[in-house]
Coordinates of C-alpha atoms in Angstrom, one line a residue:
X1 CA 81.3 212.8 116.9
X2 CA 79.7 215.0 114.3
X3 CA 79.4 218.8 114.0
X4 CA 76.3 220.4 115.6
X5 CA 74.3 222.9 113.7
X6 CA 72.1 225.6 115.3
X7 CA 69.6 227.4 113.1
X8 CA 67.5 230.5 113.7
X9 CA 65.8 233.4 112.2
X10 CA 64.5 235.3 115.2
X11 CA 67.3 234.6 117.8
X12 CA 70.2 235.6 115.6
X13 CA 71.5 238.4 117.9
X14 CA 71.1 236.3 121.1
X15 CA 72.8 233.3 119.6
X16 CA 75.7 235.4 118.1
X17 CA 76.3 237.1 121.5
X18 CA 76.4 233.9 123.5
X19 CA 78.6 232.1 121.0
X20 CA 81.1 235.0 121.1
X21 CA 80.9 235.2 124.9
X22 CA 82.0 231.5 125.1
X23 CA 84.7 231.9 122.4
X24 CA 83.1 229.2 120.2
X25 CA 84.4 228.9 116.6
X26 CA 81.6 228.6 114.1
X27 CA 80.9 228.7 110.4
X28 CA 77.9 230.8 109.5
X29 CA 75.8 230.0 106.5
X30 CA 72.9 232.3 105.7
X31 CA 70.0 231.0 103.5
X32 CA 67.4 233.7 102.9
X33 CA 66.7 235.0 106.4
X34 CA 67.9 231.9 108.2
X35 CA 71.2 231.7 109.9
X36 CA 72.9 228.3 110.2
X37 CA 75.7 228.0 112.8
X38 CA 77.9 225.0 112.2
X39 CA 79.9 224.6 115.4
X40 CA 83.4 223.2 116.0
X41 CA 83.5 219.4 116.6
X42 CA 85.2 219.6 120.0
X43 CA 82.5 221.7 121.7
X44 CA 81.2 219.9 124.8
X45 CA 77.5 218.9 124.9
X46 CA 77.1 220.6 128.3
X47 CA 78.5 223.9 126.9
X48 CA 76.3 223.7 123.8
X49 CA 73.1 223.1 125.8
X50 CA 73.9 226.0 128.2
X51 CA 74.3 228.3 125.3
X52 CA 71.0 227.3 123.8
X53 CA 69.3 227.6 127.2
X54 CA 70.7 231.1 127.6
X55 CA 69.5 232.1 124.1
X56 CA 66.0 230.8 124.8
X57 CA 65.8 232.4 128.3
X58 CA 66.9 235.8 126.9
X59 CA 64.5 235.7 124.0
X60 CA 61.5 234.3 125.8
X61 CA 62.1 236.0 129.2
X62 CA 61.9 239.6 127.9
X63 CA 59.2 239.1 125.3
X64 CA 57.0 236.9 127.5
X65 CA 57.2 239.4 130.5
X66 CA 56.4 242.4 128.3
X67 CA 53.4 240.7 126.7
X68 CA 52.1 239.4 130.1
X69 CA 52.4 242.7 131.9
X70 CA 50.7 244.5 129.0
X71 CA 47.5 242.9 130.1
X72 CA 47.8 244.3 133.6
X73 CA 46.2 247.7 132.9
X74 CA 46.2 248.6 136.6
X75 CA 50.0 248.9 136.6
X76 CA 51.8 252.0 135.5
X77 CA 54.7 251.8 133.0
X78 CA 57.2 252.4 135.8
X79 CA 55.7 249.6 137.9
X80 CA 55.8 247.2 135.0
X81 CA 59.4 247.9 134.4
X82 CA 60.3 247.4 138.1
X83 CA 58.3 244.1 138.2
X84 CA 60.1 242.9 135.0
X85 CA 63.5 243.5 136.6
X86 CA 62.5 241.7 139.8
X87 CA 61.1 238.8 137.8
X88 CA 64.0 238.3 135.5
X89 CA 66.5 238.6 138.4
X90 CA 64.6 236.2 140.7
X91 CA 66.4 233.0 141.8
X92 CA 64.0 230.7 139.9
X93 CA 64.5 232.5 136.6
X94 CA 68.1 233.9 136.6
X95 CA 70.8 231.5 135.8
X96 CA 73.1 230.9 138.8
X97 CA 75.8 228.3 139.0
X98 CA 74.7 226.6 135.7
X99 CA 70.9 226.8 135.5
X100 CA 67.9 227.8 137.6
X101 CA 65.6 225.2 139.0
X102 CA 62.9 226.0 136.4
X103 CA 65.2 226.2 133.4
X104 CA 67.1 223.1 134.5
X105 CA 64.1 220.8 134.3
X106 CA 62.1 222.5 131.6
X107 CA 64.8 223.7 129.2
X108 CA 68.2 222.2 130.0
X109 CA 67.4 218.5 130.4
X110 CA 65.0 218.3 127.4
X111 CA 67.5 220.0 125.1
X112 CA 70.4 217.9 126.5
X113 CA 68.4 214.7 125.8
X114 CA 67.5 215.9 122.3
X115 CA 71.1 216.8 121.3
X116 CA 72.4 213.5 122.6
X117 CA 70.5 212.0 119.6
X118 CA 70.5 214.8 117.1
X119 CA 73.1 217.2 115.6
X120 CA 70.7 219.8 114.3
X121 CA 68.5 222.1 116.4
X122 CA 66.0 224.7 115.1
X123 CA 65.9 227.2 118.0
X124 CA 62.9 229.0 116.7
X125 CA 61.0 225.7 116.3
X126 CA 62.0 224.7 119.8
X127 CA 60.6 228.0 121.2
X128 CA 57.4 227.6 119.2
X129 CA 56.6 224.0 120.0
X130 CA 58.6 222.8 123.0
X131 CA 58.4 225.3 125.8
X132 CA 54.6 225.6 126.5
X133 CA 55.1 224.2 130.0
X134 CA 58.0 226.5 130.6
X135 CA 55.9 229.5 129.7
X136 CA 53.1 228.2 131.9
X137 CA 55.4 228.1 134.9
X138 CA 56.8 231.5 134.1
X139 CA 53.2 232.9 134.1
X140 CA 52.6 231.5 137.6
X141 CA 55.9 232.9 138.9
X142 CA 55.3 236.3 137.2
X143 CA 51.8 236.5 138.7
X144 CA 53.2 235.8 142.2
X145 CA 55.9 238.5 141.5
X146 CA 53.1 241.0 140.7
X147 CA 51.2 240.1 143.9
X148 CA 54.3 240.4 146.0
X149 CA 55.2 243.7 144.5
X150 CA 51.7 245.0 145.1
X151 CA 51.7 243.8 148.7
X152 CA 55.1 245.4 149.3
X153 CA 54.0 248.7 147.8
X154 CA 50.9 248.8 150.0
X155 CA 53.1 248.0 153.1
X156 CA 55.5 250.8 152.2
X157 CA 52.6 253.3 151.7
X158 CA 51.3 252.3 155.1
X159 CA 54.7 252.8 156.7
X160 CA 55.1 256.2 155.1
X161 CA 51.7 257.2 156.4
X162 CA 52.6 256.1 159.9
X163 CA 55.9 257.9 159.8
X164 CA 54.3 261.2 158.7
X165 CA 51.8 261.0 161.5
X166 CA 54.4 260.3 164.2
X167 CA 57.0 262.6 162.8
X168 CA 54.6 265.6 163.4
X169 CA 54.3 264.6 167.1
X170 CA 56.7 265.2 169.9
X171 CA 60.0 263.3 169.5
X172 CA 60.7 260.6 172.1
X173 CA 64.3 260.0 171.0
X174 CA 66.4 262.5 169.1
X175 CA 69.1 260.0 168.0
X176 CA 69.1 256.2 167.5
X177 CA 72.1 253.9 166.8
X178 CA 71.2 250.7 164.9
X179 CA 73.9 248.1 165.3
X180 CA 73.8 245.1 162.9
X181 CA 75.3 241.7 163.1
X182 CA 74.5 238.9 160.7
X183 CA 71.4 237.8 162.7
X184 CA 70.6 240.6 165.1
X185 CA 69.8 244.3 165.4
X186 CA 70.4 246.3 168.6
X187 CA 69.2 249.9 169.2
X188 CA 71.0 252.4 171.4
X189 CA 70.0 256.0 172.2
X190 CA 72.3 259.1 172.0
X191 CA 73.6 258.4 175.5
X192 CA 74.7 255.0 174.3
X193 CA 72.1 253.2 176.4
X194 CA 70.7 250.0 174.9
X195 CA 66.9 250.2 174.2
X196 CA 64.8 247.2 175.3
X197 CA 62.8 246.8 172.1
X198 CA 60.2 244.6 173.5
X199 CA 59.7 246.8 176.6
X200 CA 59.5 250.0 174.6
X201 CA 56.9 248.7 172.2
X202 CA 54.6 248.0 175.1
X203 CA 54.3 251.8 175.5
X204 CA 52.4 251.9 172.2
X205 CA 50.1 248.9 172.9
X206 CA 51.3 247.0 169.8
X207 CA 51.2 243.3 169.3
X208 CA 53.9 242.4 166.8
X209 CA 55.4 239.0 166.3
X210 CA 58.3 239.6 163.9
X211 CA 61.3 241.3 165.3
X212 CA 62.0 243.3 162.2
X213 CA 58.4 244.6 162.1
X214 CA 58.7 245.4 165.8
X215 CA 61.9 247.4 165.2
X216 CA 60.3 249.3 162.2
X217 CA 57.2 250.1 164.3
X218 CA 59.3 251.3 167.2
X219 CA 61.3 253.6 165.0
X220 CA 58.2 255.0 163.5
X221 CA 56.8 255.7 166.9
X222 CA 60.0 257.2 168.3
X223 CA 60.5 259.3 165.1
X224 CA 64.1 260.1 165.8
X225 CA 65.8 262.9 163.8
X226 CA 68.8 260.7 163.1
X227 CA 69.1 256.9 162.7
X228 CA 72.8 255.9 162.5
X229 CA 73.3 252.5 160.9
X230 CA 76.4 250.6 162.0
X231 CA 77.7 247.7 159.8
X232 CA 74.4 247.4 157.8
X233 CA 76.1 245.2 155.2
X234 CA 76.6 242.5 157.8
X235 CA 72.8 241.9 158.2
X236 CA 71.4 238.8 156.5
X237 CA 68.1 240.4 155.3
X238 CA 69.3 243.3 153.2
X239 CA 65.7 243.8 151.9
X240 CA 64.8 245.0 155.4
X241 CA 67.7 247.5 155.4
X242 CA 66.6 248.8 152.0
X243 CA 63.1 249.3 153.2
X244 CA 64.4 251.1 156.3
X245 CA 66.4 253.4 154.1
X246 CA 63.4 254.1 151.9
X247 CA 61.1 254.9 154.9
X248 CA 63.6 257.0 156.8
X249 CA 65.5 258.4 153.8
X250 CA 66.3 261.8 155.2
X251 CA 67.0 260.6 158.7
X252 CA 69.5 257.8 157.9
X253 CA 73.2 258.2 158.6
X254 CA 76.0 255.6 158.3
X255 CA 79.0 254.4 160.3
X256 CA 81.3 251.9 158.5
X257 CA 84.3 252.1 160.8
X258 CA 82.9 251.1 164.1
X259 CA 86.4 250.6 165.6
X260 CA 86.5 254.4 166.1
X261 CA 83.0 255.0 167.3
X262 CA 81.3 254.4 170.7
X263 CA 80.6 250.7 169.8
X264 CA 84.2 249.7 170.7
X265 CA 83.3 250.3 174.3
X266 CA 80.3 248.0 174.3

């Protein structure tokens, strides 16, 4: 087995960082502005390909997202930064347990097959000529991320609006306990009486199919001064909990030791 050589001009920092992170011994030869990394002979092909994929994902992911979002003039700088973080952290982009679905088929496998037959890889050349389809898929995913962000923002604005309207009205419940398990949410009033969510929502003539939306709508209509969350970290859908905390920010309280609160008697 021969020694592999990775060469780059534009990805020097990313390559250096990933090689050091993996404790790979290399010999570096600089010719003009080009860095040639000659790797140790005993490096596994799998490790080498993962390093190259990480370098490409880091280099392309940031620059591609920045350029793509620059054309969305309707978005503020703050919104673009939030979308960028969401996009780069998404399950189909971020590497988890080896490689994401997208990078596995469009980066990892092609590079693996190439390095099975070759010992020299120009990373800049690969980025320029061999990842067009990868960028195309990234564009589709990013566009969906923008759409989802916009829809979520509009939904939150609507919830804020409803909350402000109902908060100015007479309170129906002063205090609400929200008790979470992995799959369920139960509501109790200050007297520790369980609230029938489906029955209570009939008071407001609402037709809501999803239980989480029903709970959110009920809380908005009840407008309690305090909502005490019990074991919120157990719940499977943490995005709902986060939305709840954003909408009722100043009304939220927490109970993390339910063995000493009223719940032990339920």
